[in-house]
Amino acid sequence: MAPMTSTTGTTGTPPSSGLAPEIAARLKRSADGLLPAIAQQYDTGEVLMLGWMDDEALHRTLTTGRCTYWSRSRQEYWVKGDTSGHFQWVKSVALDCDADTVLVKVDQVGAACHTGDRTCFDADVLRRDGADSGVPSSDQ
């Protein structure tokens, strides 16, 4: 099943989602009908991963208490933990101020990254506080 795209632009309501119409009407989706969804550990604030959701994935996340994403490479829905056992139990879901990104605070069980790392953001750090990145700052 392909992600739902709007026939009325990036803010219209996709036709066959279970998402509440009052929520769907607020969303500003990309041209392919998707929203970036940031998963964050609810108690530590650790950023775990970024996935993609269409209206149906968001609906499933809100109603099941487990993160459901749209796989752009496989073109299918996937529920975090179904194959890996590394579940994301939803604690809260919020839209950003522009309604074009979703923040899902979760209780992550095991690794969030498909590589087996705790987060998707700990393997390739481009700059760390106090370290020279080799890139001149804009104020120099």
Coordinates of C-alpha atoms in Angstrom, one line a residue, residues 30-135:
S30 CA 5.6 16.5 2.0
A31 CA 4.7 16.0 -1.7
D32 CA 4.7 12.2 -1.2
G33 CA 2.2 12.5 1.7
L34 CA 4.7 11.9 4.5
L35 CA 5.8 13.6 7.7
P36 CA 9.1 13.1 9.4
A37 CA 8.7 11.5 12.8
I38 CA 11.3 11.9 15.4
A39 CA 11.5 9.2 18.1
Q40 CA 12.8 10.5 21.5
Q41 CA 13.4 8.6 24.7
Y42 CA 10.7 10.0 27.0
D43 CA 12.6 10.1 30.2
T44 CA 16.2 11.1 29.1
G45 CA 15.4 13.2 26.0
E46 CA 17.8 11.1 23.9
V47 CA 17.0 11.4 20.2
L48 CA 16.7 7.8 18.9
M49 CA 15.8 7.9 15.3
L50 CA 13.9 9.6 12.5
G51 CA 11.2 7.7 10.5
W52 CA 8.4 8.6 8.2
M53 CA 4.7 8.5 8.8
D54 CA 1.7 9.1 6.5
D55 CA -1.8 9.6 8.0
E56 CA -2.4 5.9 8.5
A57 CA 0.9 5.3 10.2
L58 CA 0.2 8.2 12.5
H59 CA -3.3 6.8 13.2
R60 CA -1.9 3.4 14.0
T61 CA 0.7 5.0 16.3
L62 CA -1.9 7.0 18.2
T63 CA -4.3 4.1 18.6
T64 CA -2.0 1.1 19.3
G65 CA 0.6 2.7 21.5
R66 CA 3.4 1.4 19.3
C67 CA 5.3 3.3 16.7
T68 CA 4.2 2.5 13.1
Y69 CA 6.2 4.0 10.2
W70 CA 6.1 4.0 6.4
S71 CA 9.2 2.4 4.8
R72 CA 10.1 4.5 1.8
S73 CA 12.5 1.7 0.6
R74 CA 10.1 -1.2 1.0
Q75 CA 6.9 0.8 0.4
E76 CA 5.1 -0.8 3.3
Y77 CA 4.2 -0.1 6.9
W78 CA 6.3 -1.4 9.7
V79 CA 5.9 -1.5 13.4
K80 CA 9.0 -0.9 15.4
G81 CA 9.9 -4.1 17.2
D82 CA 7.9 -6.6 15.2
T83 CA 11.0 -8.2 13.6
S84 CA 13.8 -6.9 15.9
G85 CA 12.1 -7.2 19.3
H86 CA 13.3 -3.6 19.9
F87 CA 9.9 -2.0 20.7
Q88 CA 9.0 1.6 20.9
W89 CA 6.1 2.1 23.5
V90 CA 4.5 5.4 22.9
K91 CA 4.3 7.8 25.8
S92 CA 3.2 11.0 23.9
V93 CA 2.8 12.3 20.4
A94 CA 3.1 16.0 19.5
L95 CA 3.1 18.1 16.3
D96 CA 5.7 20.9 15.9
C97 CA 4.6 24.5 15.5
D98 CA 4.3 24.2 11.7
A99 CA 2.5 20.9 11.9
D100 CA 5.0 19.3 9.5
T101 CA 7.0 17.1 11.9
V102 CA 5.8 14.7 14.6
L103 CA 7.7 14.1 17.9
V104 CA 7.0 10.7 19.4
K105 CA 8.2 10.3 22.9
V106 CA 8.7 6.6 23.5
D107 CA 10.1 4.0 25.9
Q108 CA 12.6 2.3 23.7
V109 CA 13.3 -1.3 24.4
G110 CA 16.7 -2.3 23.0
A111 CA 18.3 -0.6 20.0
A112 CA 16.5 2.0 18.0
C113 CA 18.8 1.8 15.0
H114 CA 18.7 -1.0 12.5
T115 CA 22.5 -1.3 12.9
G116 CA 22.0 -2.4 16.5
D117 CA 23.1 0.9 18.0
R118 CA 21.1 2.5 20.8
T119 CA 20.4 5.5 18.5
C120 CA 20.8 6.3 14.9
F121 CA 22.8 9.4 15.8
D122 CA 25.8 8.1 17.8
A123 CA 28.0 6.5 15.1
D124 CA 28.9 9.5 12.9
V125 CA 29.3 12.6 15.1
L126 CA 30.4 15.6 13.0
R127 CA 31.0 17.9 15.9
R128 CA 31.2 17.5 19.6
D129 CA 31.3 20.4 22.1
G130 CA 34.9 21.6 22.6
A131 CA 36.2 19.7 19.6
D132 CA 37.5 21.3 16.4
S133 CA 35.3 20.1 13.5
G134 CA 37.6 21.6 10.9
V135 CA 34.9 23.9 9.6

